[in-house]
PDB file of C-alpha atoms in Angstrom:
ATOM      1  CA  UNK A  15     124.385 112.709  96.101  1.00 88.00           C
ATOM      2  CA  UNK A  16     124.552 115.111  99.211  1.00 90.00           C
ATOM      3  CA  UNK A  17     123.001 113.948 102.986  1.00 88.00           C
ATOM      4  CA  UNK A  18     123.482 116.591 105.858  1.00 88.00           C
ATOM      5  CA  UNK A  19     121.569 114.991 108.884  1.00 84.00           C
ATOM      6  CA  UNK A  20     122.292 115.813 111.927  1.00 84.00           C
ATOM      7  CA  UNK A  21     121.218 114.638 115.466  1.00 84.00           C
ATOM      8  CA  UNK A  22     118.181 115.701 117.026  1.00 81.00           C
ATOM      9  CA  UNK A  23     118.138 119.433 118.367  1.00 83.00           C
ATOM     10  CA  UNK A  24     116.446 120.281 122.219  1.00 86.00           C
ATOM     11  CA  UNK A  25     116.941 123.949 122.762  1.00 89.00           C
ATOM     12  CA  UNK A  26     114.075 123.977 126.230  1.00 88.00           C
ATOM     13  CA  UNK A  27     115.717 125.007 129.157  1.00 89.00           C
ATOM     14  CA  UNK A  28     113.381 125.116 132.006  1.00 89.00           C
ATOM     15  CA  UNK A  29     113.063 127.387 134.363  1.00 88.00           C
ATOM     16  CA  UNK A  30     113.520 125.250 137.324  1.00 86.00           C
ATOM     17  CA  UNK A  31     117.048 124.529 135.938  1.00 88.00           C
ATOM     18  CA  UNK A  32     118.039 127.810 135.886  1.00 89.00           C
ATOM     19  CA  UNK A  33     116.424 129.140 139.474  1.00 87.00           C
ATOM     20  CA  UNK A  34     118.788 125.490 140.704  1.00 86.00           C
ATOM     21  CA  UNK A  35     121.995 126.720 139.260  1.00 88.00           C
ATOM     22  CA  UNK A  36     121.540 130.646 140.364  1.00 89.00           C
ATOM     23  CA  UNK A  37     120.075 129.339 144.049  1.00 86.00           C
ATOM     24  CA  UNK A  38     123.206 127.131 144.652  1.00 85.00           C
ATOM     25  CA  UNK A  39     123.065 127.370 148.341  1.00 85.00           C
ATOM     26  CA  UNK A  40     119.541 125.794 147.940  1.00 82.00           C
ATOM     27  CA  UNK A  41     120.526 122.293 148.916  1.00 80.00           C
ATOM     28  CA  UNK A  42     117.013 120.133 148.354  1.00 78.00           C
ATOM     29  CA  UNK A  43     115.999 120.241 144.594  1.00 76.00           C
ATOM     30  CA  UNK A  44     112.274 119.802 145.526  1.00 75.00           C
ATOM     31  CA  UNK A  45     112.518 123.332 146.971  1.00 75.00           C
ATOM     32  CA  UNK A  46     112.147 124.346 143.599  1.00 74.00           C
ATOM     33  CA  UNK A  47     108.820 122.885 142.786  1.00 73.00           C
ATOM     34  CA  UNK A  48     105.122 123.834 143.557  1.00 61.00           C
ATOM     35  CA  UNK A  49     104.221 120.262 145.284  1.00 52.00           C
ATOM     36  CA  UNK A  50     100.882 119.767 146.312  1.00 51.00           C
ATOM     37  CA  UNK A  51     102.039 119.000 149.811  1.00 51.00           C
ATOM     38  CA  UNK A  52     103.709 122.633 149.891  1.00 55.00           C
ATOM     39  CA  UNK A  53     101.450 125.057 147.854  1.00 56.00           C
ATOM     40  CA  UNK A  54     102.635 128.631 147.220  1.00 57.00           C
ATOM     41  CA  UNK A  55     106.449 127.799 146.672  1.00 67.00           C
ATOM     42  CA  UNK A  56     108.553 130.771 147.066  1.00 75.00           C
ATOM     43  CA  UNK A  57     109.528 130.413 143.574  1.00 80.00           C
ATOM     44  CA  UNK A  58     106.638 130.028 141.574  1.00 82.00           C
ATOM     45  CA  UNK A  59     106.681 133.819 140.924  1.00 83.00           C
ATOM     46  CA  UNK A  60     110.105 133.380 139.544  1.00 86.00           C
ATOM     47  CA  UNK A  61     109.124 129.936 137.523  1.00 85.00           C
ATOM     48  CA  UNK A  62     106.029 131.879 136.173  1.00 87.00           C
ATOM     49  CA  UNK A  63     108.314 135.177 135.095  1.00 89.00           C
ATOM     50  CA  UNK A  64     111.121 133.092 133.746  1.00 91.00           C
ATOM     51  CA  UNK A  65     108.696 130.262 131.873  1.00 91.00           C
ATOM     52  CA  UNK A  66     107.642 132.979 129.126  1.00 93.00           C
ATOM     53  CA  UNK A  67     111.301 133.831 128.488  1.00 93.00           C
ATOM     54  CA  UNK A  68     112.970 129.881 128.038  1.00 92.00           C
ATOM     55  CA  UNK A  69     110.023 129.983 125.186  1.00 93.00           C
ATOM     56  CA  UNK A  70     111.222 132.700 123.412  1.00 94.00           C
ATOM     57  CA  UNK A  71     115.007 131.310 123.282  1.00 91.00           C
ATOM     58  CA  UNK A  72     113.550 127.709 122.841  1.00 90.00           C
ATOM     59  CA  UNK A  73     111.634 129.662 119.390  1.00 92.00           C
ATOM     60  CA  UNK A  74     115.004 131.470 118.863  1.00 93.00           C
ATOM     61  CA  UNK A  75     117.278 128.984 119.185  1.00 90.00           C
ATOM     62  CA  UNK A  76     114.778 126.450 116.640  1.00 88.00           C
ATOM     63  CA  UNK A  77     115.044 129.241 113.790  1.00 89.00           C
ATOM     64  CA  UNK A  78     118.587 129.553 113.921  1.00 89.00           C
ATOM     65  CA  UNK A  79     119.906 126.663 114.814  1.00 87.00           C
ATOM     66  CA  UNK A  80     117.280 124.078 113.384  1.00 87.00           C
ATOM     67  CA  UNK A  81     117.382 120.435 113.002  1.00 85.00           C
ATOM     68  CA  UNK A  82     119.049 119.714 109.244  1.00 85.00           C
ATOM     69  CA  UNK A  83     117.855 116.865 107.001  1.00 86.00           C
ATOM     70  CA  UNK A  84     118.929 117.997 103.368  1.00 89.00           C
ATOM     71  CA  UNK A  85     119.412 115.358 101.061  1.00 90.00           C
ATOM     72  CA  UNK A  86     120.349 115.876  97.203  1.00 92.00           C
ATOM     73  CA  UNK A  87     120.055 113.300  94.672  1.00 91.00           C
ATOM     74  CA  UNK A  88     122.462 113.623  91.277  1.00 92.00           C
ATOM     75  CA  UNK A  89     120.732 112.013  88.221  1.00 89.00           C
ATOM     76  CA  UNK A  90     123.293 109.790  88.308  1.00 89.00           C
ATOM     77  CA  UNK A  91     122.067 108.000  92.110  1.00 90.00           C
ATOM     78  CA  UNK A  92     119.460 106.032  90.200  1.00 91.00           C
ATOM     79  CA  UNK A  93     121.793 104.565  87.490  1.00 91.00           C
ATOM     80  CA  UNK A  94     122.680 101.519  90.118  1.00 92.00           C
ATOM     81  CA  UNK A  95     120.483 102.559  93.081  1.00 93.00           C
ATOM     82  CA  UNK A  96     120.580  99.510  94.870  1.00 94.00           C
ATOM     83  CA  UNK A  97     124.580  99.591  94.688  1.00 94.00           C
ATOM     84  CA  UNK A  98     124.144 103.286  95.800  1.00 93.00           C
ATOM     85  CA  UNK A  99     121.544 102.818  98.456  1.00 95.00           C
ATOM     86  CA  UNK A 100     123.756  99.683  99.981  1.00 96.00           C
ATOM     87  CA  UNK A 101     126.754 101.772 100.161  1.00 95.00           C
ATOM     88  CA  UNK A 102     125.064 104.293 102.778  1.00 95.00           C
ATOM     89  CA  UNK A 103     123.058 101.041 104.527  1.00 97.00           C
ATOM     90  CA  UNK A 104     126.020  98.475 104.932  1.00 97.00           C
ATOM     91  CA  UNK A 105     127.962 101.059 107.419  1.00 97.00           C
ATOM     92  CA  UNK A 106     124.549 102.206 109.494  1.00 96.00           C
ATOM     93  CA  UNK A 107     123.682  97.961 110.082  1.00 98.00           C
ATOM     94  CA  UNK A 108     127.428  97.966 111.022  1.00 97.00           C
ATOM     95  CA  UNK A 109     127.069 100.627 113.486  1.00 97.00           C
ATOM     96  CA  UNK A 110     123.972  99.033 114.648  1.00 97.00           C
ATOM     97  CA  UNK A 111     125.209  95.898 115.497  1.00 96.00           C
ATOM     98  CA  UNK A 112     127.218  97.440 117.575  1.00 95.00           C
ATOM     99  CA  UNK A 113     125.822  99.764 119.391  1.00 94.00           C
ATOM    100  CA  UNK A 114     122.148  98.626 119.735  1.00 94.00           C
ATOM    101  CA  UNK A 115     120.780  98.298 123.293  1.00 93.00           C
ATOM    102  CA  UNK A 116     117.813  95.964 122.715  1.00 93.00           C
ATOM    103  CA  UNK A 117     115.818  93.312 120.390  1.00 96.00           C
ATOM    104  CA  UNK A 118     112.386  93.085 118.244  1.00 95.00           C
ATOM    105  CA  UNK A 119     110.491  90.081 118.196  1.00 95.00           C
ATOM    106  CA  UNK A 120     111.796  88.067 115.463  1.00 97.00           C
ATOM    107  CA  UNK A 121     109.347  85.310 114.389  1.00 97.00           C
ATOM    108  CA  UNK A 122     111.082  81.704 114.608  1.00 96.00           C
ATOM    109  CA  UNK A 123     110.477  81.059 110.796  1.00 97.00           C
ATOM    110  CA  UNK A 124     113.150  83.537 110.072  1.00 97.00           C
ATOM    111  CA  UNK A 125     116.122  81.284 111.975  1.00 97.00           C
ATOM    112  CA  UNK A 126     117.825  78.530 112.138  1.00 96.00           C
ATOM    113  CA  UNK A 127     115.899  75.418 114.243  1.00 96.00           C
ATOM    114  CA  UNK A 128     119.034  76.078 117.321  1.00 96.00           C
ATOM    115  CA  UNK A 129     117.718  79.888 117.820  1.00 96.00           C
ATOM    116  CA  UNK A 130     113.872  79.207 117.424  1.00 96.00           C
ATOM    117  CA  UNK A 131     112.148  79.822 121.076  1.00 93.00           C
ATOM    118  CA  UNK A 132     111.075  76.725 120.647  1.00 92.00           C
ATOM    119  CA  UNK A 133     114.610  75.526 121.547  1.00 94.00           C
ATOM    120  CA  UNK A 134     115.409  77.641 124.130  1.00 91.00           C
ATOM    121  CA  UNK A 135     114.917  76.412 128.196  1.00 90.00           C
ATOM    122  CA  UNK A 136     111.618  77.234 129.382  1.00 86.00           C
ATOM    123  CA  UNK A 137     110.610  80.402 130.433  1.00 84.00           C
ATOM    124  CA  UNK A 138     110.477  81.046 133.942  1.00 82.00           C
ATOM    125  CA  UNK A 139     107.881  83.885 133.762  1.00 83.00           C
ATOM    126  CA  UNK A 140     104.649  84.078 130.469  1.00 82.00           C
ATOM    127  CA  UNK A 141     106.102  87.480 129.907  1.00 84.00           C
ATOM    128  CA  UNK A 142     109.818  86.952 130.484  1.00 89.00           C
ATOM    129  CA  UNK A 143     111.961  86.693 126.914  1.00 91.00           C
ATOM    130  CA  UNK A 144     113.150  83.452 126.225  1.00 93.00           C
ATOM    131  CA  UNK A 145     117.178  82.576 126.402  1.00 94.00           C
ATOM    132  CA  UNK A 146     117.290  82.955 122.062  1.00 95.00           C
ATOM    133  CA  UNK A 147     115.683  86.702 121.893  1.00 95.00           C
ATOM    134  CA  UNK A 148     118.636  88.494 121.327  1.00 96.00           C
ATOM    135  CA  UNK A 149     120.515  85.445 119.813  1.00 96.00           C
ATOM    136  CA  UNK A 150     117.654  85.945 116.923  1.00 97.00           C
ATOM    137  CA  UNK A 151     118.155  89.446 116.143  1.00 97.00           C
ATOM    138  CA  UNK A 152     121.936  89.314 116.189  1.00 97.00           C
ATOM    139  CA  UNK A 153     121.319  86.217 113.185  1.00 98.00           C
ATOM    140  CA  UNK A 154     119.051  88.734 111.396  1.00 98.00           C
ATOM    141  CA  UNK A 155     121.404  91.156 111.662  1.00 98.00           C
ATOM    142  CA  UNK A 156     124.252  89.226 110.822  1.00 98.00           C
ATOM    143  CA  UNK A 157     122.184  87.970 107.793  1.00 98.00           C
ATOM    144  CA  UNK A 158     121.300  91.568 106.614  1.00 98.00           C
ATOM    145  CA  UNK A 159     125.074  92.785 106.477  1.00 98.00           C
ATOM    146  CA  UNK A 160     126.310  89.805 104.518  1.00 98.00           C
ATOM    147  CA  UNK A 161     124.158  90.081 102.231  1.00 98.00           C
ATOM    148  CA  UNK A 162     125.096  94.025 101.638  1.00 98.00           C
ATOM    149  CA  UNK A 163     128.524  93.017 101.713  1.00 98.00           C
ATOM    150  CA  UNK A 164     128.078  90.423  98.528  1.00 97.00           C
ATOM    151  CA  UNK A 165     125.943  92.934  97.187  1.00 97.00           C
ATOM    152  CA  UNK A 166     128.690  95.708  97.020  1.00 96.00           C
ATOM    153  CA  UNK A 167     131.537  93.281  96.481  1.00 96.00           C
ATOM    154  CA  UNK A 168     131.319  92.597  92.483  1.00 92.00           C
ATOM    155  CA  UNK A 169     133.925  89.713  93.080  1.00 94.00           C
ATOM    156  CA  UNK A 170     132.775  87.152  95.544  1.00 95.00           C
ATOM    157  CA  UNK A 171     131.951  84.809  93.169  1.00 94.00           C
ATOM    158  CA  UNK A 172     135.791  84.294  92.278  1.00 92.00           C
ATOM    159  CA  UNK A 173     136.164  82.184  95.495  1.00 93.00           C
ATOM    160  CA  UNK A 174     133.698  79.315  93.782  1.00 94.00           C
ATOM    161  CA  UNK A 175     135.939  79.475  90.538  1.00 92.00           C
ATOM    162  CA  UNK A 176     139.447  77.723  89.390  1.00 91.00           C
ATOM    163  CA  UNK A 177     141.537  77.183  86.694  1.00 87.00           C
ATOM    164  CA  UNK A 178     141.709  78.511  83.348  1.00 83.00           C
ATOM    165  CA  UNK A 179     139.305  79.237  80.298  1.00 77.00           C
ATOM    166  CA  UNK A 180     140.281  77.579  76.964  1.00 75.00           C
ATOM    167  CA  UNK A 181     138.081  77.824  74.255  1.00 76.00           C
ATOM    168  CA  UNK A 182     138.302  77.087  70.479  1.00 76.00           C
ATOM    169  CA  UNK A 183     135.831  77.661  67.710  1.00 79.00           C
ATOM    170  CA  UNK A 184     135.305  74.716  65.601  1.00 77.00           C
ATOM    171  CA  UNK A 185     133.457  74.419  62.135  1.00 78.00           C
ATOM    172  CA  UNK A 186     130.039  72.796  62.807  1.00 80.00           C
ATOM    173  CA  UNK A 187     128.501  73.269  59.191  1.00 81.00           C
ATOM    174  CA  UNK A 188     129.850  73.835  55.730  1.00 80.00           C
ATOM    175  CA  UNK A 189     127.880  75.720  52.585  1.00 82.00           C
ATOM    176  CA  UNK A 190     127.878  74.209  49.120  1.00 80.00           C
ATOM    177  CA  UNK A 191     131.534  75.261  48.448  1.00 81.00           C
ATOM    178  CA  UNK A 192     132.795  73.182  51.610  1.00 81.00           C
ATOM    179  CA  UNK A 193     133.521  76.421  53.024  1.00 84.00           C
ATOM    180  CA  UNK A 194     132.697  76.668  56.705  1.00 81.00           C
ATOM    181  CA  UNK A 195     129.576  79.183  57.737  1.00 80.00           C
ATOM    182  CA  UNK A 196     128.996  77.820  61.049  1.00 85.00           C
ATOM    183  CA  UNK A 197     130.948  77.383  64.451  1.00 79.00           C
ATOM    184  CA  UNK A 198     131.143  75.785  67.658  1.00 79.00           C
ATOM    185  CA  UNK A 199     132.941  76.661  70.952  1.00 79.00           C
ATOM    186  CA  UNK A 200     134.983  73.353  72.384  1.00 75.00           C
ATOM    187  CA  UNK A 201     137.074  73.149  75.118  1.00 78.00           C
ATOM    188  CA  UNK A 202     140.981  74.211  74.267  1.00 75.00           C
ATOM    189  CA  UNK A 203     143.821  71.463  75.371  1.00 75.00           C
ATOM    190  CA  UNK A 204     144.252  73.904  78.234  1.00 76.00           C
ATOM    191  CA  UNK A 205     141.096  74.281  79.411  1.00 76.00           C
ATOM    192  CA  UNK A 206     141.399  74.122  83.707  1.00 85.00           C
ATOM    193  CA  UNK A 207     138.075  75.824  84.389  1.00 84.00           C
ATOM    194  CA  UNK A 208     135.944  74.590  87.394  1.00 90.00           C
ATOM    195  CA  UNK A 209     132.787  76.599  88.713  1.00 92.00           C
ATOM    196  CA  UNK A 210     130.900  75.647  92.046  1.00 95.00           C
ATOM    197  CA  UNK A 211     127.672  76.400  90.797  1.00 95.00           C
ATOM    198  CA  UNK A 212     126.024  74.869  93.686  1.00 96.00           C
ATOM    199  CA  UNK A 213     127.837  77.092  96.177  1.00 96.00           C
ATOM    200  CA  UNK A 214     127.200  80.208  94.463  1.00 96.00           C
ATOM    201  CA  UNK A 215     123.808  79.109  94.630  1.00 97.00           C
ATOM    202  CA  UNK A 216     123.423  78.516  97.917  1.00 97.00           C
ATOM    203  CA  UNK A 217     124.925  82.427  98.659  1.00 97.00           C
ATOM    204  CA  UNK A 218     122.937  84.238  96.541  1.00 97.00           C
ATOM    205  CA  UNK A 219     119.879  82.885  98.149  1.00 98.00           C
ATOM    206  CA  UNK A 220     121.526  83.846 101.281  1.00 97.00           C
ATOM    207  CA  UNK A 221     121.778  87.303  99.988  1.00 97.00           C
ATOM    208  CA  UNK A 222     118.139  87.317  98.736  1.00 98.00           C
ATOM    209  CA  UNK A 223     116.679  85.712 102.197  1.00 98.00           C
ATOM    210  CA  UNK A 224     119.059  88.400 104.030  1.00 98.00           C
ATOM    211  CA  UNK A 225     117.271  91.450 101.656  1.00 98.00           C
ATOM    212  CA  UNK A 226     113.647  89.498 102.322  1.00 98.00           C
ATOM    213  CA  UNK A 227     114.632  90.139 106.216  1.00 98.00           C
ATOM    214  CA  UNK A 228     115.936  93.610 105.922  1.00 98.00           C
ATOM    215  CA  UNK A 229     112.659  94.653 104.143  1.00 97.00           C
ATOM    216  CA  UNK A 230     111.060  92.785 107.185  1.00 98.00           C
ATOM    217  CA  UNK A 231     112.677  93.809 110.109  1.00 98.00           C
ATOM    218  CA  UNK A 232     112.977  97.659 108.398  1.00 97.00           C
ATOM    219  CA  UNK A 233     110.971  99.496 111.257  1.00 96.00           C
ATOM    220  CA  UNK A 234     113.287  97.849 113.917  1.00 96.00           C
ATOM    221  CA  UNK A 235     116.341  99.177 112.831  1.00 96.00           C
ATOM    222  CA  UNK A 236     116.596 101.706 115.642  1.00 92.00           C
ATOM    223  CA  UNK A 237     118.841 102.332 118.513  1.00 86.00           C
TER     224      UNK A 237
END
């Protein structure tokens, strides 16, 4: 796989910019533009000359310098897409987390009772966001990297096991000849082996209600 994406290009430069920078000793900004208050600007001649130009390097500049978004996919991507796919989305929710300047509305079924809006103080305004808004979509956020994390990580289940596996095969049936055909697997004398099944149980439904809120909450995941 191959991704070249790169950031959003603006190549307009406008006119008025360019009369500011070359008219330093022009001190008030608004000098610049035609206001209805003070029609016939002395520089509308120069916006209207100069307007046709900053086009023609706005067209340049998009042909040669354009916006990329190539992405490649190698046959073998799709062998373990999900395991591919969550390697490229647990670093973006990462970076999100982080840097994100604001909060959907996240319905009060998807958290826990302490973060419903239901349990925040009242609201001083109808319109105003309660005290849990951005306490909600930090927990869905939170939710959706853990469970890429447990996703990716192959051994997290080794935390809810102990001990050691002992196993013997024992003779269960016999043909005609008193000759053994069939066996059994019994526990060995050193047999330590303990499994939380429970606990692994309860994460990997926290990993599938953390992929249920990532498919959810996709079209928020903006900055």
């Amino acid at each position: 796989m191959k991704i070249y994406l790169n950031k959003y290009r603006y190549h307009w430069l406008s006119p008025y910019h360019i009369l500011k920078f070359v008219c330093f000793w022009e001190k008030d900004d608004s000098i610049f533009y035609n206001h209805e208050e003070k029609p016939g600007n002395k520089y509308d001649k120069w916006v209207n000359r100069l307007d046709p130009i900053c086009k023609a390097f706005e067209k340049v500049l998009d042909v040669i310098h354009p916006k990329i978004d190539y992405v490649k996919i190698d046959s073998w991507d799709t062998w373990s897409m999900d395991h591919t796919l969550g390697k490229i989305v647990l670093p973006m929710l990462k970076q999100l987390q982080i840097k994100k300047h604001g909060a959907p509305s996240v319905d009060d079924d998807d958290v826990p009772e302490e973060l419903k809006s239901t349990s925040a103080p009242t609201k001083e305004n109808e319109w105003a966001t309660d005290d849990n808004w951005f306490k909600r979509w930090d927990w869905v956020m939170a939710e959706m990297i853990f469970a890429f994390e447990h996703h990716l990580d192959d051994k997290w289940q080794e935390a809810y096991r102990s001990g050691v596996i002992d196993f013997k095969s024992v003779a269960c049936e016999w043909d005609e000849n008193g000759k053994a055909k069939m066996y059994k697997s019994e526990k060995g004398p050193k047999d330590t082996y303990k499994c939380d099944y429970e606990g692994i149980k309860i994460i990997e439904d926290r990993i599938a209600n953390g992929f249920c809120l990532f498919g959810k909450y996709y079209r928020n995941l903006w900055d």
